[in-house]
Short mmCIF file of C-alpha atoms and ligand atoms in Angstrom, two decimals:
data_model
loop_
_atom_site.label_atom_id
_atom_site.label_comp_id
_atom_site.label_asym_id
_atom_site.label_seq_id
_atom_site.Cartn_x
_atom_site.Cartn_y
_atom_site.Cartn_z
CA MET A 8 -17.90 -0.37 11.05
CA SER A 9 -16.77 1.23 14.28
CA ASP A 10 -13.69 -0.99 14.63
CA ASP A 11 -12.22 0.37 11.40
CA ILE A 12 -9.38 2.85 11.94
CA LEU A 13 -9.80 4.07 8.35
CA ARG A 14 -12.67 4.03 5.92
CA VAL A 15 -12.26 5.22 2.32
CA GLU A 16 -15.46 5.75 0.37
CA GLY A 17 -15.70 6.56 -3.31
CA LEU A 18 -12.34 8.35 -3.32
CA LYS A 19 -11.50 10.16 -6.57
CA ILE A 20 -8.16 11.88 -7.18
CA SER A 21 -7.02 13.48 -10.45
CA TYR A 22 -3.84 15.04 -11.78
CA ALA A 23 -4.01 18.08 -14.00
CA VAL A 24 -1.91 17.33 -17.07
CA GLY A 25 -1.83 20.25 -19.50
CA THR A 26 -5.44 21.17 -20.08
CA SER A 27 -6.79 17.72 -19.26
CA LYS A 28 -7.12 15.53 -16.21
CA VAL A 29 -5.87 12.07 -15.39
CA ARG A 30 -8.21 10.37 -12.94
CA ALA A 31 -5.59 8.26 -11.13
CA VAL A 32 -7.99 7.07 -8.42
CA ASP A 33 -11.56 6.57 -9.48
CA ASP A 34 -14.15 5.61 -6.90
CA ALA A 35 -11.90 3.65 -4.53
CA THR A 36 -13.67 2.11 -1.54
CA PHE A 37 -12.04 0.05 1.21
CA SER A 38 -11.53 -0.02 4.95
CA ILE A 39 -8.70 -0.78 7.35
CA PRO A 40 -9.72 -2.62 10.53
CA SER A 41 -7.93 -1.40 13.67
CA GLY A 42 -4.82 -3.38 14.50
CA SER A 43 -4.51 -5.02 11.09
CA ILE A 44 -1.96 -4.96 8.31
CA VAL A 45 -3.55 -4.40 4.92
CA GLY A 46 -1.85 -4.81 1.56
CA LEU A 47 -2.75 -2.37 -1.22
CA VAL A 48 -1.62 -4.15 -4.36
CA GLY A 49 -1.67 -3.74 -8.12
CA GLU A 50 0.72 -3.26 -11.02
CA SER A 51 2.66 -0.07 -11.46
CA GLY A 52 0.43 2.83 -12.53
CA CYS A 53 -2.75 1.53 -10.87
CA GLY A 54 -3.04 4.45 -8.43
CA LYS A 55 -1.63 2.96 -5.23
CA THR A 56 0.79 5.78 -4.43
CA THR A 57 -1.89 8.34 -5.29
CA VAL A 58 -4.23 6.69 -2.75
CA ALA A 59 -1.48 6.46 -0.12
CA ARG A 60 -0.52 10.11 -0.54
CA GLY A 61 -4.17 11.14 -0.72
CA LEU A 62 -4.77 9.60 2.71
CA THR A 63 -2.01 11.77 4.17
CA ARG A 64 -2.87 14.73 1.94
CA ILE A 65 0.79 14.99 0.96
CA MET A 66 0.14 15.21 -2.75
CA ALA A 67 1.68 16.60 -5.90
CA LYS A 68 0.64 20.20 -6.65
CA SER A 69 -1.24 19.04 -9.73
CA ALA A 70 -3.34 16.54 -7.75
CA SER A 71 -6.85 17.25 -6.51
CA PHE A 72 -9.65 15.42 -4.76
CA ASP A 73 -12.66 15.06 -7.03
CA GLY A 74 -14.91 13.25 -4.60
CA GLY A 75 -15.28 10.71 -1.85
CA GLU A 76 -14.59 10.62 1.84
CA VAL A 77 -11.83 9.38 4.11
CA PHE A 78 -12.73 8.72 7.73
CA PHE A 79 -9.84 8.24 10.13
CA ASP A 80 -10.63 7.56 13.76
CA GLY A 81 -14.01 9.26 13.35
CA LYS A 82 -12.69 12.36 11.52
CA ASN A 83 -13.29 13.16 7.87
CA LEU A 84 -9.73 13.85 6.77
CA LEU A 85 -10.73 15.61 3.60
CA SER A 86 -12.60 18.31 5.48
CA LEU A 87 -9.87 19.02 8.09
CA SER A 88 -8.04 22.33 7.85
CA GLU A 89 -4.39 22.05 6.77
CA PRO A 90 -3.10 22.88 10.31
CA ASP A 91 -5.37 20.20 11.80
CA MET A 92 -4.21 17.70 9.19
CA ASN A 93 -0.62 18.65 9.90
CA GLU A 94 -1.17 17.90 13.60
CA LEU A 95 -2.27 14.43 12.63
CA ARG A 96 0.72 13.59 10.45
CA TRP A 97 3.49 11.64 12.24
CA ARG A 98 1.45 11.65 15.48
CA ASP A 99 -1.54 9.68 14.22
CA ILE A 100 -0.74 8.76 10.63
CA ALA A 101 2.86 8.20 9.60
CA PHE A 102 3.86 7.82 5.98
CA ILE A 103 6.92 5.99 4.69
CA PRO A 104 7.28 7.23 1.11
CA GLN A 105 8.39 5.07 -1.80
CA SER A 106 12.24 4.97 -1.81
CA ALA A 107 12.31 6.33 1.78
CA MET A 108 15.54 4.49 2.36
CA ASN A 109 17.17 6.55 -0.38
CA SER A 110 15.75 9.85 0.76
CA LEU A 111 17.43 10.09 4.15
CA ASP A 112 19.56 13.24 4.15
CA PRO A 113 23.17 12.17 3.42
CA VAL A 114 24.74 15.08 5.29
CA TYR A 115 23.11 14.48 8.68
CA THR A 116 23.50 11.61 11.12
CA ILE A 117 20.50 9.35 11.65
CA GLU A 118 20.13 10.66 15.19
CA LYS A 119 19.80 14.21 13.93
CA GLN A 120 17.10 13.11 11.49
CA ILE A 121 15.18 11.21 14.18
CA ASN A 122 15.55 14.20 16.51
CA GLU A 123 13.95 16.42 13.95
CA VAL A 124 10.77 14.38 14.29
CA LEU A 125 11.02 13.82 18.04
CA ILE A 126 12.00 17.35 19.10
CA GLN A 127 10.41 19.54 16.45
CA ARG A 128 7.20 17.60 15.87
CA GLY A 129 6.89 15.60 19.07
CA GLY A 130 8.01 18.24 21.60
CA TYR A 131 10.65 15.95 23.16
CA ASN A 132 13.60 17.46 25.04
CA LYS A 133 17.11 16.35 24.03
CA THR A 134 17.55 13.75 26.80
CA ASP A 135 14.17 12.14 26.22
CA ALA A 136 14.74 12.23 22.48
CA ARG A 137 17.99 10.27 22.88
CA ALA A 138 16.24 7.65 25.01
CA ARG A 139 13.37 7.39 22.54
CA ALA A 140 15.75 7.16 19.56
CA GLU A 141 17.61 4.31 21.29
CA GLU A 142 14.32 2.58 22.01
CA LEU A 143 13.24 2.97 18.37
CA PHE A 144 16.53 1.53 17.11
CA GLU A 145 16.12 -1.42 19.42
CA MET A 146 12.56 -1.94 18.16
CA VAL A 147 13.66 -2.13 14.53
CA GLY A 148 16.71 -4.27 15.30
CA ILE A 149 19.63 -1.83 14.97
CA GLU A 150 22.28 -1.33 17.66
CA LYS A 151 21.85 2.01 19.41
CA GLN A 152 25.57 2.75 18.95
CA ARG A 153 24.78 3.31 15.30
CA LEU A 154 22.55 6.34 15.90
CA GLY A 155 25.50 8.62 15.18
CA ASP A 156 26.15 7.04 11.78
CA TYR A 157 25.34 8.62 8.43
CA PRO A 158 22.91 7.04 5.95
CA HIS A 159 25.68 5.84 3.61
CA GLN A 160 27.09 3.71 6.45
CA PHE A 161 23.95 1.53 6.38
CA SER A 162 22.88 -1.14 3.90
CA GLY A 163 19.59 -0.70 2.01
CA GLY A 164 17.78 -3.01 4.41
CA MET A 165 19.13 -1.12 7.44
CA ARG A 166 18.10 2.21 5.92
CA GLN A 167 14.62 0.82 5.47
CA ARG A 168 14.64 -0.12 9.16
CA VAL A 169 15.62 3.47 9.95
CA ALA A 170 12.68 4.69 7.84
CA ILE A 171 10.37 2.41 9.89
CA ALA A 172 11.87 3.73 13.14
CA LEU A 173 11.23 7.31 11.97
CA ALA A 174 7.62 6.46 11.14
CA LEU A 175 7.06 4.93 14.58
CA ALA A 176 8.74 7.81 16.43
CA LEU A 177 5.57 9.49 17.71
CA ASN A 178 3.48 6.36 18.27
CA PRO A 179 1.11 6.70 15.31
CA LYS A 180 -2.10 4.68 15.09
CA LEU A 181 -1.67 4.08 11.37
CA VAL A 182 1.49 3.63 9.31
CA ILE A 183 1.31 3.81 5.52
CA ALA A 184 4.38 2.27 3.88
CA ASP A 185 4.74 2.72 0.11
CA GLU A 186 6.73 -0.15 -1.47
CA PRO A 187 8.88 -0.63 1.66
CA VAL A 188 10.68 -3.73 0.40
CA THR A 189 10.93 -3.04 -3.32
CA ALA A 190 14.55 -3.11 -4.53
CA LEU A 191 15.70 -5.30 -1.63
CA ASP A 192 16.70 -8.92 -2.10
CA VAL A 193 14.23 -11.58 -1.04
CA ILE A 194 15.98 -12.52 2.21
CA VAL A 195 16.15 -8.89 3.34
CA GLN A 196 12.54 -8.38 2.20
CA ARG A 197 11.45 -11.19 4.51
CA GLN A 198 13.46 -9.79 7.42
CA ILE A 199 11.97 -6.31 7.02
CA LEU A 200 8.45 -7.71 6.64
CA ASP A 201 8.93 -9.89 9.74
CA THR A 202 10.04 -6.81 11.69
CA LEU A 203 7.11 -4.76 10.45
CA LYS A 204 4.64 -7.51 11.29
CA SER A 205 6.01 -8.12 14.77
CA LEU A 206 6.00 -4.37 15.56
CA GLN A 207 2.47 -4.07 14.24
CA ASP A 208 1.39 -6.95 16.51
CA LYS A 209 3.28 -5.68 19.53
CA LEU A 210 2.20 -2.05 19.23
CA GLY A 211 -1.34 -2.86 18.09
CA ILE A 212 -1.07 -0.34 15.26
CA SER A 213 -2.62 -0.55 11.81
CA VAL A 214 -0.49 -0.67 8.69
CA ILE A 215 -1.24 -0.10 5.02
CA LEU A 216 1.47 -1.79 3.01
CA VAL A 217 1.55 -0.59 -0.59
CA THR A 218 3.20 -3.02 -2.99
CA HIS A 219 3.15 -4.16 -6.61
CA ASP A 220 4.09 -7.66 -5.41
CA ILE A 221 1.16 -9.83 -4.34
CA SER A 222 3.52 -12.36 -2.71
CA VAL A 223 4.48 -9.64 -0.19
CA VAL A 224 0.81 -9.33 0.71
CA ALA A 225 0.46 -13.10 0.91
CA TYR A 226 3.44 -13.24 3.27
CA VAL A 227 2.47 -10.62 5.79
CA CYS A 228 -0.95 -8.98 5.37
CA ASP A 229 -4.21 -9.79 7.18
CA ARG A 230 -6.27 -8.18 4.45
CA ILE A 231 -5.78 -7.33 0.81
CA VAL A 232 -7.09 -4.51 -1.37
CA VAL A 233 -6.42 -5.08 -5.08
CA MET A 234 -6.36 -2.00 -7.34
CA TYR A 235 -6.55 -1.96 -11.09
CA ALA A 236 -6.52 1.18 -13.23
CA GLY A 237 -7.51 3.51 -10.39
CA ARG A 238 -10.24 1.27 -9.00
CA VAL A 239 -10.50 -1.25 -6.20
CA VAL A 240 -11.42 -4.51 -7.92
CA GLU A 241 -11.23 -6.94 -5.00
CA SER A 242 -10.78 -6.80 -1.23
CA GLY A 243 -11.11 -9.04 1.79
CA ASP A 244 -9.27 -11.29 4.18
CA THR A 245 -5.94 -12.24 2.53
CA THR A 246 -6.23 -16.00 2.92
CA THR A 247 -9.83 -16.01 1.70
CA VAL A 248 -9.08 -13.79 -1.30
CA LEU A 249 -5.91 -15.57 -2.36
CA THR A 250 -7.34 -19.07 -1.87
CA ALA A 251 -10.50 -18.23 -3.76
CA PRO A 252 -10.19 -14.98 -5.72
CA TYR A 253 -13.33 -13.69 -7.46
CA HIS A 254 -11.68 -11.20 -9.78
CA PRO A 255 -9.70 -12.45 -12.80
CA TYR A 256 -7.10 -9.71 -12.22
CA THR A 257 -6.36 -11.10 -8.76
CA MET A 258 -6.21 -14.61 -10.24
CA GLY A 259 -3.73 -13.39 -12.86
CA LEU A 260 -1.63 -11.37 -10.43
CA TYR A 261 -1.27 -14.37 -8.15
CA ASN A 262 0.01 -16.50 -11.04
CA ALA A 263 2.49 -13.83 -12.03
CA PHE A 264 4.58 -13.51 -8.84
CA PRO A 265 6.91 -16.03 -7.20
CA ASP A 266 6.12 -17.11 -3.67
CA LEU A 267 8.32 -15.18 -1.18
CA GLN A 268 8.96 -18.38 0.71
CA SER A 269 10.07 -20.53 -2.19
CA SER A 270 11.45 -19.83 -5.63
CA GLU A 271 9.48 -22.67 -7.18
CA GLY A 272 6.37 -22.54 -9.28
CA LEU A 273 5.69 -21.62 -12.86
CA LEU A 274 4.99 -17.94 -13.41
CA THR A 275 2.38 -16.85 -15.89
CA PRO A 276 2.39 -13.18 -16.81
CA ILE A 277 -0.74 -11.17 -17.57
CA GLU A 278 -0.16 -9.97 -21.12
CA GLY A 279 -0.41 -6.25 -21.84
CA HIS A 280 -0.43 -3.26 -19.52
CA PRO A 281 -2.91 -1.33 -17.42
CA PRO A 282 -4.75 1.28 -19.53
CA ASP A 283 -3.73 4.89 -19.96
CA LEU A 284 -5.77 6.61 -17.27
CA SER A 285 -6.22 9.76 -19.34
CA ASN A 286 -8.46 7.66 -21.56
CA PRO A 287 -9.58 4.51 -19.74
CA PRO A 288 -11.82 1.97 -21.49
CA ASP A 289 -15.56 1.92 -20.79
CA GLY A 290 -16.99 -0.82 -18.62
CA CYS A 291 -14.54 -3.14 -16.92
CA ARG A 292 -11.07 -1.65 -17.24
CA PHE A 293 -9.51 -5.10 -17.12
CA ALA A 294 -11.54 -6.34 -20.12
CA PRO A 295 -8.77 -5.80 -22.73
CA ARG A 296 -6.53 -8.23 -20.76
CA CYS A 297 -9.16 -10.52 -19.29
CA PRO A 298 -9.43 -14.03 -20.76
CA PHE A 299 -13.05 -14.20 -19.58
CA ALA A 300 -14.32 -10.90 -20.97
CA GLU A 301 -17.74 -10.86 -22.60
CA ASP A 302 -19.36 -8.10 -24.64
CA ARG A 303 -21.36 -6.84 -21.67
CA CYS A 304 -18.11 -6.35 -19.69
CA ARG A 305 -17.09 -3.58 -22.10
CA THR A 306 -20.23 -1.53 -21.68
CA SER A 307 -21.62 -2.08 -18.19
CA ASP A 308 -20.74 -0.33 -14.96
CA ILE A 309 -19.13 -2.89 -12.69
CA PRO A 310 -20.06 -2.47 -9.02
CA LEU A 311 -17.93 -3.73 -6.17
CA ILE A 312 -20.21 -6.32 -4.59
CA ASP A 313 -20.03 -8.34 -1.38
CA VAL A 314 -19.46 -11.94 -2.41
CA GLY A 315 -19.76 -13.06 1.23
CA GLY A 316 -17.95 -12.61 4.52
CA GLY A 317 -16.64 -9.11 3.86
CA HIS A 318 -15.05 -10.23 0.58
CA PHE A 319 -15.76 -7.75 -2.23
CA ALA A 320 -15.18 -8.09 -5.97
CA ALA A 321 -15.98 -6.03 -9.05
CA CYS A 322 -16.55 -8.63 -11.77
CA LEU A 323 -19.73 -9.32 -13.73
CA ARG A 324 -18.91 -13.03 -13.76
CA SER A 325 -18.35 -13.39 -10.02
CA SER A 326 -21.12 -16.01 -9.77
CA GLU A 327 -18.95 -18.22 -12.03
CA ALA A 328 -15.78 -17.62 -10.01
CA ASP A 329 -15.17 -21.33 -9.23
CA ALA A 330 -15.05 -22.24 -12.91
CA LEU A 331 -13.03 -19.16 -13.89
CA ARG A 332 -10.50 -19.92 -11.16
CA GLU A 333 -9.94 -23.40 -12.59
CA GLN A 334 -9.31 -21.95 -16.03
CA ALA A 335 -7.14 -19.14 -14.64
CA ALA A 336 -4.82 -21.73 -13.08
CA LYS A 337 -3.89 -22.97 -16.58
CA PRO A 338 -1.09 -21.00 -18.28
CA GLU A 339 -2.72 -21.50 -21.72
CA THR A 340 -5.72 -19.44 -20.60
CA TRP A 341 -3.47 -16.37 -20.32
CA ALA A 342 -1.22 -17.29 -23.25
CA GLU A 343 -4.25 -17.03 -25.55
CA MET A 344 -4.43 -13.31 -24.69
CA ALA A 345 -0.92 -12.70 -26.02
N1 ADP B 5 2.47 13.88 -10.47
C1 ADP B 5 1.73 13.28 -11.41
N2 ADP B 5 1.24 13.96 -12.47
C2 ADP B 5 0.49 13.36 -13.42
N3 ADP B 5 0.14 12.07 -13.39
C3 ADP B 5 0.59 11.33 -12.38
C4 ADP B 5 1.40 11.89 -11.33
N4 ADP B 5 1.69 10.90 -10.45
C5 ADP B 5 1.09 9.78 -10.92
N5 ADP B 5 0.43 10.04 -12.07
C6 ADP B 5 -0.36 9.09 -12.87
O1 ADP B 5 -1.34 8.52 -12.03
C7 ADP B 5 -1.46 7.13 -12.27
C8 ADP B 5 -1.27 6.36 -10.98
O2 ADP B 5 0.04 6.55 -10.51
P1 ADP B 5 0.53 6.02 -9.10
O3 ADP B 5 -0.45 6.41 -8.06
O4 ADP B 5 1.93 6.46 -8.92
O5 ADP B 5 0.45 4.44 -9.31
P2 ADP B 5 1.20 3.24 -8.57
O6 ADP B 5 1.68 3.72 -7.26
O7 ADP B 5 0.15 2.19 -8.46
O8 ADP B 5 2.31 2.83 -9.49
C9 ADP B 5 -0.46 6.78 -13.35
O9 ADP B 5 -1.15 6.75 -14.57
C10 ADP B 5 0.51 7.92 -13.32
O10 ADP B 5 1.04 8.15 -14.59
S1 SF4 B 6 -16.14 -7.96 -15.58
FE1 SF4 B 6 -15.69 -9.18 -17.39
S2 SF4 B 6 -13.79 -8.33 -18.22
FE2 SF4 B 6 -14.00 -7.60 -16.14
S3 SF4 B 6 -12.85 -9.04 -14.92
FE3 SF4 B 6 -14.98 -9.75 -14.91
S4 SF4 B 6 -15.08 -11.18 -16.65
FE4 SF4 B 6 -13.20 -10.01 -16.91
MG1 MG B 7 3.65 3.67 -6.48
#
């Protein structure tokens, strides 16, 4: 669709580990509509960070693309030269890495670190850089007088705001934030997410918010992309997907996290862990943990199909989703898998 800022098709990324390969992202397909905030969610080890880094091509040395395409604003990112890709970073696509708030350089003031982006990458002169840095601080809700402070003088939440300010420095079209509120308490999480959402609205940018916490997606994202074991298993409009999920993993994930807006509600964990990606199971990778698995699930290829209205799911039993959802709401359904 032409109003998508980003389109990811059949993306495959592997890590070389010894003499073998771990396929951390295996045939991931999703798109990011312009001006939307999209949550990329799944448990730890499902390939979210690998996707996020793949989109920016800032990857570990051992990582390689094994297939697929990434279209950003009409360009195929995977075929750009490294200098062309480098031009795009910060200016068009900004990345806030996992633990960004802890990776600010402790020996330099925040202003110096913002200047590095504004002056060296953005071509600002010193006076304009100061004005822009003040504007950025105002945007993320920090007093401009604090530009001269060092990272240790800020709380975790404030440092995360600084990381957002840095990402926005050169007016990117797309911001990718990897676990931006993990390790912050719930009140600060909400404040940061509110800031991110209001900036996204105001600036009309697109945001990919990577998180293991589906309640973060429920709180702030327009769309959701659920990953499991390197694959996209469900995607669509957040309200539609979370009100009526088609994939049992999404149903389970939703039961397993507390609502960000209230601490009530019984939590039901999904027993077990995602599979080892150096040797993933055949068929549906969720089958070993799925209360609804049938024999055919363990042998068939499971396509991501459109279940209506731009809502996609990769489950062989998607035609029975209403009944499965009713069962998934009962804790005993999941307890039987223990
Ligand atoms: N540098 C690396 N070398 C080898 N394997 C890696 C590396 N980084 C991640 N992996 C593996 O890739 C898989 C996906 O990891 P990651 O993308 O970090 O997941 P997530 O962000 O969802 O927690 C995991 O199985 C992880 O062990
Ligand atoms: S394909 Fe089968 S095992 Fe996989 S999620 Fe659907 S019902 Fe469960
Ligand atoms: Mg991660």
